[in-house]
mmCIF file of C-alpha atoms in Angstrom:
data_model
loop_
_atom_site.group_PDB
_atom_site.id
_atom_site.type_symbol
_atom_site.label_atom_id
_atom_site.label_comp_id
_atom_site.label_asym_id
_atom_site.label_seq_id
_atom_site.Cartn_x
_atom_site.Cartn_y
_atom_site.Cartn_z
ATOM 1 C CA UNK A 1 1.158 -46.132 -21.700
ATOM 2 C CA UNK A 2 -1.477 -43.416 -21.555
ATOM 3 C CA UNK A 3 -2.970 -41.368 -18.717
ATOM 4 C CA UNK A 4 -6.674 -40.541 -18.498
ATOM 5 C CA UNK A 5 -7.363 -36.921 -17.617
ATOM 6 C CA UNK A 6 -10.542 -34.894 -17.247
ATOM 7 C CA UNK A 7 -10.392 -31.561 -19.050
ATOM 8 C CA UNK A 8 -12.812 -28.647 -19.434
ATOM 9 C CA UNK A 9 -13.652 -27.347 -22.907
ATOM 10 C CA UNK A 10 -15.522 -24.267 -24.076
ATOM 11 C CA UNK A 11 -18.776 -25.602 -25.532
ATOM 12 C CA UNK A 12 -20.357 -22.274 -26.510
ATOM 13 C CA UNK A 13 -19.432 -18.615 -26.438
ATOM 14 C CA UNK A 14 -21.319 -16.992 -23.541
ATOM 15 C CA UNK A 15 -23.879 -14.310 -24.248
ATOM 16 C CA UNK A 16 -23.869 -12.118 -21.180
ATOM 17 C CA UNK A 17 -23.118 -13.923 -17.941
ATOM 18 C CA UNK A 18 -21.719 -17.432 -18.611
ATOM 19 C CA UNK A 19 -23.786 -20.489 -17.729
ATOM 20 C CA UNK A 20 -22.722 -24.071 -16.971
ATOM 21 C CA UNK A 21 -24.006 -25.056 -20.409
ATOM 22 C CA UNK A 22 -21.215 -22.992 -21.995
ATOM 23 C CA UNK A 23 -18.691 -25.573 -20.756
ATOM 24 C CA UNK A 24 -18.089 -29.285 -21.289
ATOM 25 C CA UNK A 25 -16.091 -31.758 -19.185
ATOM 26 C CA UNK A 26 -14.478 -34.528 -21.239
ATOM 27 C CA UNK A 27 -11.860 -37.219 -20.696
ATOM 28 C CA UNK A 28 -8.742 -37.356 -22.829
ATOM 29 C CA UNK A 29 -5.926 -39.875 -23.039
ATOM 30 C CA UNK A 30 -2.440 -38.412 -22.733
ATOM 31 C CA UNK A 31 0.589 -40.301 -24.083
ATOM 32 C CA UNK A 32 3.821 -40.692 -22.157
ATOM 33 C CA UNK A 33 6.114 -37.645 -22.330
ATOM 34 C CA UNK A 34 8.315 -37.329 -25.377
ATOM 35 C CA UNK A 35 11.840 -35.878 -25.405
ATOM 36 C CA UNK A 36 11.972 -32.629 -23.431
ATOM 37 C CA UNK A 37 8.443 -33.093 -22.080
ATOM 38 C CA UNK A 38 6.922 -33.657 -18.635
ATOM 39 C CA UNK A 39 3.599 -35.028 -17.446
ATOM 40 C CA UNK A 40 2.215 -33.039 -14.521
ATOM 41 C CA UNK A 41 -0.567 -34.014 -12.117
ATOM 42 C CA UNK A 42 -2.242 -30.692 -11.366
ATOM 43 C CA UNK A 43 -2.948 -29.946 -7.717
ATOM 44 C CA UNK A 44 -4.352 -26.409 -7.858
ATOM 45 C CA UNK A 45 -5.583 -24.251 -10.730
ATOM 46 C CA UNK A 46 -6.526 -20.631 -11.102
ATOM 47 C CA UNK A 47 -9.779 -19.080 -12.274
ATOM 48 C CA UNK A 48 -9.402 -15.408 -13.199
ATOM 49 C CA UNK A 49 -11.652 -12.567 -14.410
ATOM 50 C CA UNK A 50 -9.577 -12.180 -17.604
ATOM 51 C CA UNK A 51 -10.684 -15.658 -18.679
ATOM 52 C CA UNK A 52 -14.146 -14.256 -19.337
ATOM 53 C CA UNK A 53 -12.759 -11.966 -22.047
ATOM 54 C CA UNK A 54 -11.005 -14.877 -23.753
ATOM 55 C CA UNK A 55 -14.389 -16.579 -24.182
ATOM 56 C CA UNK A 56 -15.348 -13.905 -26.724
ATOM 57 C CA UNK A 57 -14.104 -14.339 -30.281
ATOM 58 C CA UNK A 58 -12.475 -10.936 -30.533
ATOM 59 C CA UNK A 59 -8.864 -9.827 -31.062
ATOM 60 C CA UNK A 60 -7.017 -9.083 -27.829
ATOM 61 C CA UNK A 61 -3.585 -9.288 -26.208
ATOM 62 C CA UNK A 62 -4.008 -13.064 -25.904
ATOM 63 C CA UNK A 63 -5.764 -15.470 -28.260
ATOM 64 C CA UNK A 64 -9.402 -16.284 -27.457
ATOM 65 C CA UNK A 65 -10.387 -19.708 -26.245
ATOM 66 C CA UNK A 66 -11.507 -21.946 -29.082
ATOM 67 C CA UNK A 67 -14.815 -23.784 -29.169
ATOM 68 C CA UNK A 68 -14.639 -27.518 -28.422
ATOM 69 C CA UNK A 69 -11.036 -27.098 -27.244
ATOM 70 C CA UNK A 70 -9.480 -27.186 -23.804
ATOM 71 C CA UNK A 71 -9.443 -24.085 -21.656
ATOM 72 C CA UNK A 72 -6.164 -23.068 -20.067
ATOM 73 C CA UNK A 73 -4.821 -21.006 -17.183
ATOM 74 C CA UNK A 74 -2.339 -21.034 -14.356
ATOM 75 C CA UNK A 75 -1.816 -24.271 -12.437
ATOM 76 C CA UNK A 76 0.666 -25.823 -10.035
ATOM 77 C CA UNK A 77 1.247 -29.561 -9.944
ATOM 78 C CA UNK A 78 3.711 -32.389 -9.453
ATOM 79 C CA UNK A 79 5.800 -33.934 -12.210
ATOM 80 C CA UNK A 80 4.812 -37.607 -12.456
ATOM 81 C CA UNK A 81 6.821 -38.490 -15.565
ATOM 82 C CA UNK A 82 9.736 -36.689 -17.180
ATOM 83 C CA UNK A 83 11.826 -36.840 -20.305
ATOM 84 C CA UNK A 84 13.630 -33.608 -19.459
ATOM 85 C CA UNK A 85 16.992 -33.154 -17.740
ATOM 86 C CA UNK A 86 15.697 -29.961 -16.154
ATOM 87 C CA UNK A 87 12.705 -31.353 -14.238
ATOM 88 C CA UNK A 88 12.531 -34.571 -12.238
ATOM 89 C CA UNK A 89 9.668 -36.721 -11.058
ATOM 90 C CA UNK A 90 8.397 -35.223 -7.815
ATOM 91 C CA UNK A 91 9.227 -31.613 -8.698
ATOM 92 C CA UNK A 92 6.487 -29.016 -8.139
ATOM 93 C CA UNK A 93 5.986 -26.775 -11.164
ATOM 94 C CA UNK A 94 3.987 -23.731 -12.209
ATOM 95 C CA UNK A 95 2.640 -23.783 -15.774
ATOM 96 C CA UNK A 96 -0.200 -22.571 -17.986
ATOM 97 C CA UNK A 97 -2.255 -25.712 -18.631
ATOM 98 C CA UNK A 98 -4.927 -25.563 -15.993
ATOM 99 C CA UNK A 99 -8.557 -26.662 -16.342
ATOM 100 C CA UNK A 100 -7.436 -30.313 -16.460
ATOM 101 C CA UNK A 101 -6.284 -33.049 -14.110
ATOM 102 C CA UNK A 102 -3.037 -33.802 -15.944
ATOM 103 C CA UNK A 103 -0.965 -31.645 -18.283
ATOM 104 C CA UNK A 104 1.528 -32.830 -20.902
ATOM 105 C CA UNK A 105 3.883 -30.022 -21.894
ATOM 106 C CA UNK A 106 7.385 -29.070 -22.860
ATOM 107 C CA UNK A 107 9.520 -28.630 -19.758
ATOM 108 C CA UNK A 108 10.608 -25.188 -20.962
ATOM 109 C CA UNK A 109 7.030 -24.011 -20.384
ATOM 110 C CA UNK A 110 7.051 -25.059 -16.711
ATOM 111 C CA UNK A 111 8.869 -23.399 -13.810
ATOM 112 C CA UNK A 112 9.929 -25.261 -10.690
ATOM 113 C CA UNK A 113 8.528 -23.800 -7.441
ATOM 114 C CA UNK A 114 9.342 -24.605 -3.829
ATOM 115 C CA UNK A 115 6.185 -25.739 -2.023
ATOM 116 C CA UNK A 116 8.125 -26.198 1.222
ATOM 117 C CA UNK A 117 8.551 -22.411 1.397
ATOM 118 C CA UNK A 118 4.982 -21.511 0.401
ATOM 119 C CA UNK A 119 1.935 -23.625 -0.473
ATOM 120 C CA UNK A 120 1.239 -24.389 -4.111
ATOM 121 C CA UNK A 121 -1.689 -21.964 -4.179
ATOM 122 C CA UNK A 122 0.611 -19.050 -3.260
ATOM 123 C CA UNK A 123 2.260 -19.282 -6.677
ATOM 124 C CA UNK A 124 -1.128 -18.599 -8.276
ATOM 125 C CA UNK A 125 -1.845 -15.675 -5.954
ATOM 126 C CA UNK A 126 0.322 -13.714 -3.576
ATOM 127 C CA UNK A 127 3.630 -14.865 -5.141
ATOM 128 C CA UNK A 128 2.191 -15.177 -8.638
ATOM 129 C CA UNK A 129 0.519 -13.092 -11.286
ATOM 130 C CA UNK A 130 -2.044 -11.355 -8.994
ATOM 131 C CA UNK A 131 0.710 -10.290 -6.616
ATOM 132 C CA UNK A 132 2.922 -8.926 -9.372
ATOM 133 C CA UNK A 133 -0.104 -7.201 -10.919
ATOM 134 C CA UNK A 134 -0.839 -5.396 -7.655
ATOM 135 C CA UNK A 135 2.810 -4.490 -7.119
ATOM 136 C CA UNK A 136 3.555 -3.215 -10.617
ATOM 137 C CA UNK A 137 0.199 -1.505 -11.066
ATOM 138 C CA UNK A 138 0.487 0.428 -7.844
ATOM 139 C CA UNK A 139 4.187 1.290 -7.889
ATOM 140 C CA UNK A 140 5.139 1.419 -11.577
ATOM 141 C CA UNK A 141 1.928 2.429 -13.358
ATOM 142 C CA UNK A 142 0.227 4.616 -10.738
ATOM 143 C CA UNK A 143 3.599 5.645 -9.257
ATOM 144 C CA UNK A 144 2.215 5.774 -5.733
ATOM 145 C CA UNK A 145 4.232 7.895 -3.352
ATOM 146 C CA UNK A 146 4.251 7.868 0.461
ATOM 147 C CA UNK A 147 1.620 9.999 2.183
ATOM 148 C CA UNK A 148 -0.895 9.729 -0.673
ATOM 149 C CA UNK A 149 -4.542 8.652 -0.571
ATOM 150 C CA UNK A 150 -5.197 5.422 -2.466
ATOM 151 C CA UNK A 151 -8.577 4.003 -3.498
ATOM 152 C CA UNK A 152 -8.854 0.395 -4.663
ATOM 153 C CA UNK A 153 -12.050 -0.990 -6.183
ATOM 154 C CA UNK A 154 -12.712 -4.697 -6.066
ATOM 155 C CA UNK A 155 -10.504 -4.579 -2.989
ATOM 156 C CA UNK A 156 -11.547 -7.986 -1.658
ATOM 157 C CA UNK A 157 -10.405 -9.824 -4.782
ATOM 158 C CA UNK A 158 -7.115 -11.510 -5.610
ATOM 159 C CA UNK A 159 -5.371 -8.333 -6.782
ATOM 160 C CA UNK A 160 -7.224 -5.835 -4.606
ATOM 161 C CA UNK A 161 -6.401 -7.491 -1.275
ATOM 162 C CA UNK A 162 -2.706 -7.311 -2.154
ATOM 163 C CA UNK A 163 -2.734 -3.823 -3.679
ATOM 164 C CA UNK A 164 -4.215 -2.421 -0.481
ATOM 165 C CA UNK A 165 -1.624 -4.091 1.720
ATOM 166 C CA UNK A 166 1.242 -3.008 -0.543
ATOM 167 C CA UNK A 167 -0.042 0.580 -0.447
ATOM 168 C CA UNK A 168 -0.080 0.468 3.347
ATOM 169 C CA UNK A 169 3.408 -1.036 3.554
ATOM 170 C CA UNK A 170 4.768 1.527 1.101
ATOM 171 C CA UNK A 171 3.522 4.419 3.252
ATOM 172 C CA UNK A 172 0.168 5.519 1.857
ATOM 173 C CA UNK A 173 -1.507 8.068 4.111
ATOM 174 C CA UNK A 174 -4.991 6.631 3.561
ATOM 175 C CA UNK A 175 -6.034 3.332 1.918
ATOM 176 C CA UNK A 176 -9.703 3.012 0.953
ATOM 177 C CA UNK A 177 -11.356 -0.043 -0.588
ATOM 178 C CA UNK A 178 -14.692 -1.045 -2.059
ATOM 179 C CA UNK A 179 -16.253 -4.493 -1.878
ATOM 180 C CA UNK A 180 -19.613 -6.191 -2.351
ATOM 181 C CA UNK A 181 -20.641 -7.229 1.163
ATOM 182 C CA UNK A 182 -20.484 -6.092 4.774
ATOM 183 C CA UNK A 183 -18.372 -9.157 5.598
ATOM 184 C CA UNK A 184 -15.780 -8.213 2.981
ATOM 185 C CA UNK A 185 -15.728 -4.605 4.165
ATOM 186 C CA UNK A 186 -15.023 -5.756 7.720
ATOM 187 C CA UNK A 187 -12.275 -8.059 6.478
ATOM 188 C CA UNK A 188 -10.526 -5.276 4.580
ATOM 189 C CA UNK A 189 -10.436 -3.024 7.622
ATOM 190 C CA UNK A 190 -10.049 -5.484 10.502
ATOM 191 C CA UNK A 191 -7.722 -8.042 8.902
ATOM 192 C CA UNK A 192 -5.878 -6.321 6.053
ATOM 193 C CA UNK A 193 -5.387 -2.883 7.583
ATOM 194 C CA UNK A 194 -7.357 -0.726 5.141
ATOM 195 C CA UNK A 195 -8.163 2.606 6.768
ATOM 196 C CA UNK A 196 -11.765 2.389 5.557
ATOM 197 C CA UNK A 197 -13.940 0.516 3.094
ATOM 198 C CA UNK A 198 -17.498 0.623 1.793
ATOM 199 C CA UNK A 199 -20.048 -1.723 0.274
ATOM 200 C CA UNK A 200 -20.792 -0.468 -3.232
ATOM 201 C CA UNK A 201 -24.261 -2.052 -2.981
ATOM 202 C CA UNK A 202 -25.225 0.139 -0.002
ATOM 203 C CA UNK A 203 -26.253 3.212 -1.963
ATOM 204 C CA UNK A 204 -24.592 5.954 -3.955
ATOM 205 C CA UNK A 205 -20.990 5.016 -4.641
ATOM 206 C CA UNK A 206 -20.130 8.644 -5.260
ATOM 207 C CA UNK A 207 -21.517 9.744 -1.886
ATOM 208 C CA UNK A 208 -19.833 6.924 0.033
ATOM 209 C CA UNK A 209 -16.509 7.639 -1.623
ATOM 210 C CA UNK A 210 -16.780 11.369 -0.950
ATOM 211 C CA UNK A 211 -17.401 10.716 2.727
ATOM 212 C CA UNK A 212 -14.321 8.516 3.054
ATOM 213 C CA UNK A 213 -11.949 10.718 1.019
ATOM 214 C CA UNK A 214 -12.351 14.257 2.401
ATOM 215 C CA UNK A 215 -9.012 15.302 0.886
ATOM 216 C CA UNK A 216 -9.604 13.603 -2.452
ATOM 217 C CA UNK A 217 -7.815 10.678 -4.107
ATOM 218 C CA UNK A 218 -4.257 10.682 -5.421
ATOM 219 C CA UNK A 219 -4.144 7.116 -6.774
ATOM 220 C CA UNK A 220 -7.022 4.953 -7.983
ATOM 221 C CA UNK A 221 -6.312 1.267 -8.639
ATOM 222 C CA UNK A 222 -9.248 0.254 -10.816
ATOM 223 C CA UNK A 223 -10.364 -3.377 -10.946
ATOM 224 C CA UNK A 224 -14.024 -2.669 -11.709
ATOM 225 C CA UNK A 225 -14.621 0.144 -14.209
ATOM 226 C CA UNK A 226 -18.119 1.477 -14.771
ATOM 227 C CA UNK A 227 -19.814 3.422 -11.985
ATOM 228 C CA UNK A 228 -16.885 3.114 -9.595
ATOM 229 C CA UNK A 229 -14.458 4.575 -12.136
ATOM 230 C CA UNK A 230 -16.807 7.473 -12.733
ATOM 231 C CA UNK A 231 -17.162 8.105 -8.988
ATOM 232 C CA UNK A 232 -13.404 7.957 -8.489
ATOM 233 C CA UNK A 233 -12.762 10.519 -11.231
ATOM 234 C CA UNK A 234 -14.970 13.002 -9.388
ATOM 235 C CA UNK A 235 -12.799 12.564 -6.283
ATOM 236 C CA UNK A 236 -9.380 12.573 -7.984
ATOM 237 C CA UNK A 237 -6.980 15.323 -7.029
ATOM 238 C CA UNK A 238 -5.120 17.420 -9.591
ATOM 239 C CA UNK A 239 -2.395 15.284 -11.191
ATOM 240 C CA UNK A 240 -3.965 12.118 -9.782
ATOM 241 C CA UNK A 241 -3.136 8.780 -11.385
ATOM 242 C CA UNK A 242 -5.453 5.929 -12.341
ATOM 243 C CA UNK A 243 -4.054 2.442 -12.992
ATOM 244 C CA UNK A 244 -6.663 0.507 -14.979
ATOM 245 C CA UNK A 245 -6.172 -3.157 -14.108
ATOM 246 C CA UNK A 246 -9.626 -4.548 -14.921
ATOM 247 C CA UNK A 247 -13.257 -3.724 -15.581
ATOM 248 C CA UNK A 248 -15.139 -6.700 -14.188
ATOM 249 C CA UNK A 249 -18.415 -4.753 -13.998
ATOM 250 C CA UNK A 250 -18.453 -4.751 -17.817
ATOM 251 C CA UNK A 251 -17.096 -8.191 -18.701
ATOM 252 C CA UNK A 252 -20.504 -9.789 -19.116
ATOM 253 C CA UNK A 253 -22.103 -7.055 -21.183
ATOM 254 C CA UNK A 254 -21.773 -3.370 -22.053
ATOM 255 C CA UNK A 255 -22.136 -0.816 -19.271
ATOM 256 C CA UNK A 256 -25.575 0.801 -19.291
ATOM 257 C CA UNK A 257 -24.344 4.387 -19.141
ATOM 258 C CA UNK A 258 -20.620 4.452 -19.764
ATOM 259 C CA UNK A 259 -18.254 6.979 -18.194
ATOM 260 C CA UNK A 260 -19.728 10.471 -18.450
ATOM 261 C CA UNK A 261 -17.055 12.605 -16.813
ATOM 262 C CA UNK A 262 -13.876 11.948 -18.792
ATOM 263 C CA UNK A 263 -13.443 15.701 -19.277
ATOM 264 C CA UNK A 264 -12.113 15.668 -15.713
ATOM 265 C CA UNK A 265 -8.962 14.096 -17.158
ATOM 266 C CA UNK A 266 -8.348 17.495 -18.740
ATOM 267 C CA UNK A 267 -9.286 19.892 -15.964
ATOM 268 C CA UNK A 268 -7.556 17.830 -13.251
ATOM 269 C CA UNK A 269 -4.633 16.750 -15.485
ATOM 270 C CA UNK A 270 -5.284 13.128 -14.477
ATOM 271 C CA UNK A 271 -3.147 10.337 -15.877
ATOM 272 C CA UNK A 272 -5.153 7.176 -16.624
ATOM 273 C CA UNK A 273 -3.239 4.166 -17.927
ATOM 274 C CA UNK A 274 -4.247 0.609 -18.627
ATOM 275 C CA UNK A 275 -1.660 -2.085 -18.098
ATOM 276 C CA UNK A 276 -0.939 -5.789 -18.408
ATOM 277 C CA UNK A 277 1.190 -7.695 -15.948
ATOM 278 C CA UNK A 278 3.040 -9.180 -18.937
ATOM 279 C CA UNK A 279 4.575 -5.760 -19.556
ATOM 280 C CA UNK A 280 6.160 -5.821 -16.090
ATOM 281 C CA UNK A 281 7.667 -9.301 -16.098
ATOM 282 C CA UNK A 282 11.088 -7.780 -15.534
ATOM 283 C CA UNK A 283 9.964 -6.782 -12.029
ATOM 284 C CA UNK A 284 9.224 -10.366 -11.015
ATOM 285 C CA UNK A 285 12.444 -11.050 -9.132
ATOM 286 C CA UNK A 286 12.320 -7.786 -7.186
ATOM 287 C CA UNK A 287 8.649 -8.279 -6.387
ATOM 288 C CA UNK A 288 9.144 -11.873 -5.257
ATOM 289 C CA UNK A 289 11.974 -10.897 -2.937
ATOM 290 C CA UNK A 290 10.057 -8.077 -1.291
ATOM 291 C CA UNK A 291 6.782 -9.991 -1.033
ATOM 292 C CA UNK A 292 8.503 -13.093 0.378
ATOM 293 C CA UNK A 293 10.050 -10.899 3.056
ATOM 294 C CA UNK A 294 6.693 -9.400 3.990
ATOM 295 C CA UNK A 295 5.180 -12.874 4.204
ATOM 296 C CA UNK A 296 7.978 -14.150 6.470
ATOM 297 C CA UNK A 297 7.510 -11.166 8.753
ATOM 298 C CA UNK A 298 3.724 -11.625 8.875
ATOM 299 C CA UNK A 299 3.143 -8.195 7.360
ATOM 300 C CA UNK A 300 0.989 -9.467 4.478
ATOM 301 C CA UNK A 301 -2.113 -11.574 4.983
ATOM 302 C CA UNK A 302 -3.118 -14.066 2.290
ATOM 303 C CA UNK A 303 -6.782 -14.323 1.334
ATOM 304 C CA UNK A 304 -7.868 -17.438 -0.571
ATOM 305 C CA UNK A 305 -11.168 -19.133 -1.378
ATOM 306 C CA UNK A 306 -11.114 -22.804 -2.388
ATOM 307 C CA UNK A 307 -13.429 -24.938 -4.517
ATOM 308 C CA UNK A 308 -12.638 -28.649 -4.510
ATOM 309 C CA UNK A 309 -12.531 -31.032 -7.458
ATOM 310 C CA UNK A 310 -12.102 -30.747 -11.221
ATOM 311 C CA UNK A 311 -15.839 -31.348 -11.566
ATOM 312 C CA UNK A 312 -16.474 -28.040 -9.774
ATOM 313 C CA UNK A 313 -13.979 -25.871 -11.669
ATOM 314 C CA UNK A 314 -16.759 -24.085 -13.576
ATOM 315 C CA UNK A 315 -18.605 -23.496 -10.293
ATOM 316 C CA UNK A 316 -15.472 -21.793 -8.998
ATOM 317 C CA UNK A 317 -15.137 -19.658 -12.123
ATOM 318 C CA UNK A 318 -18.781 -18.547 -12.082
ATOM 319 C CA UNK A 319 -18.625 -17.930 -8.336
ATOM 320 C CA UNK A 320 -15.600 -15.706 -8.846
ATOM 321 C CA UNK A 321 -17.470 -13.670 -11.470
ATOM 322 C CA UNK A 322 -20.347 -13.299 -8.981
ATOM 323 C CA UNK A 323 -17.949 -12.082 -6.297
ATOM 324 C CA UNK A 324 -18.299 -15.109 -4.029
ATOM 325 C CA UNK A 325 -14.553 -15.242 -3.365
ATOM 326 C CA UNK A 326 -12.513 -13.495 -0.721
ATOM 327 C CA UNK A 327 -9.071 -13.010 -2.208
ATOM 328 C CA UNK A 328 -7.841 -15.486 -4.813
ATOM 329 C CA UNK A 329 -10.258 -18.136 -6.067
ATOM 330 C CA UNK A 330 -8.446 -21.464 -6.306
ATOM 331 C CA UNK A 331 -9.692 -24.842 -7.536
ATOM 332 C CA UNK A 332 -8.069 -27.738 -5.672
ATOM 333 C CA UNK A 333 -7.760 -30.794 -7.874
ATOM 334 C CA UNK A 334 -6.081 -33.212 -5.459
#
């Protein structure tokens, strides 16, 4: 017995900003699970900025997507058939074969999650990789201390919304965010508790940041790169720390000017470190415990944007790259 499943493939490597023509939706027939395998009906899947980098055929920390082959990414679904003693039919699992309606995989590559405690989407966001990224980047990489000023770019995204709230909960003196619309700026301040935020499209980023950080910046959590990184370096205090999480402003093509003030790393003795959440997997249990507590107490707000249907997965991905999401962009498949 086989199961029909729609799956998205990479049809062409994007040049600049991806287009719908770079993707192809096909139907595949999946066999019944073999020994140690499970068949999962995906319910929600993740679309992430890092997926854009995997569409380029260049060496990186993870293999690039292959042409005419299925895309992949985080997903949560329900086991509908099992040949594993570890997972039963009806179990909810987190795994890495998104971008498809059904996934056939070894049970050892799936992790059971409790969707009675938190919705399935939470395990792709606040309790998943974005949450751990925010937590580890802020506390382990940038080594944020209480009573410091923290600036977060891309603050209305999946990682940024959580990094700002974690900074506040861990005692930051001032939490500043940047976002791409007045609505997002209001959300950061009114709903998430940022002390201030600005719209990077409203004029000089450097001037706006200077106005909001009169005493400089101690920690910069960088999701954007480019002009915002350059502006932040001007405002960094001596011995400031920069955690480089992403550079979404440059994912679809080279930056026009580059960063022109890196000599400030010398004069201000700034530490700037890139990081991958994979390097901080050992923090997962501690992070999950603390974040779950904050969620139970209502001290962390969850921001999610949903796109419905496997047919619209590419729309969700492209919308995320355009900044149309507030918080985590999730594709609902069921």
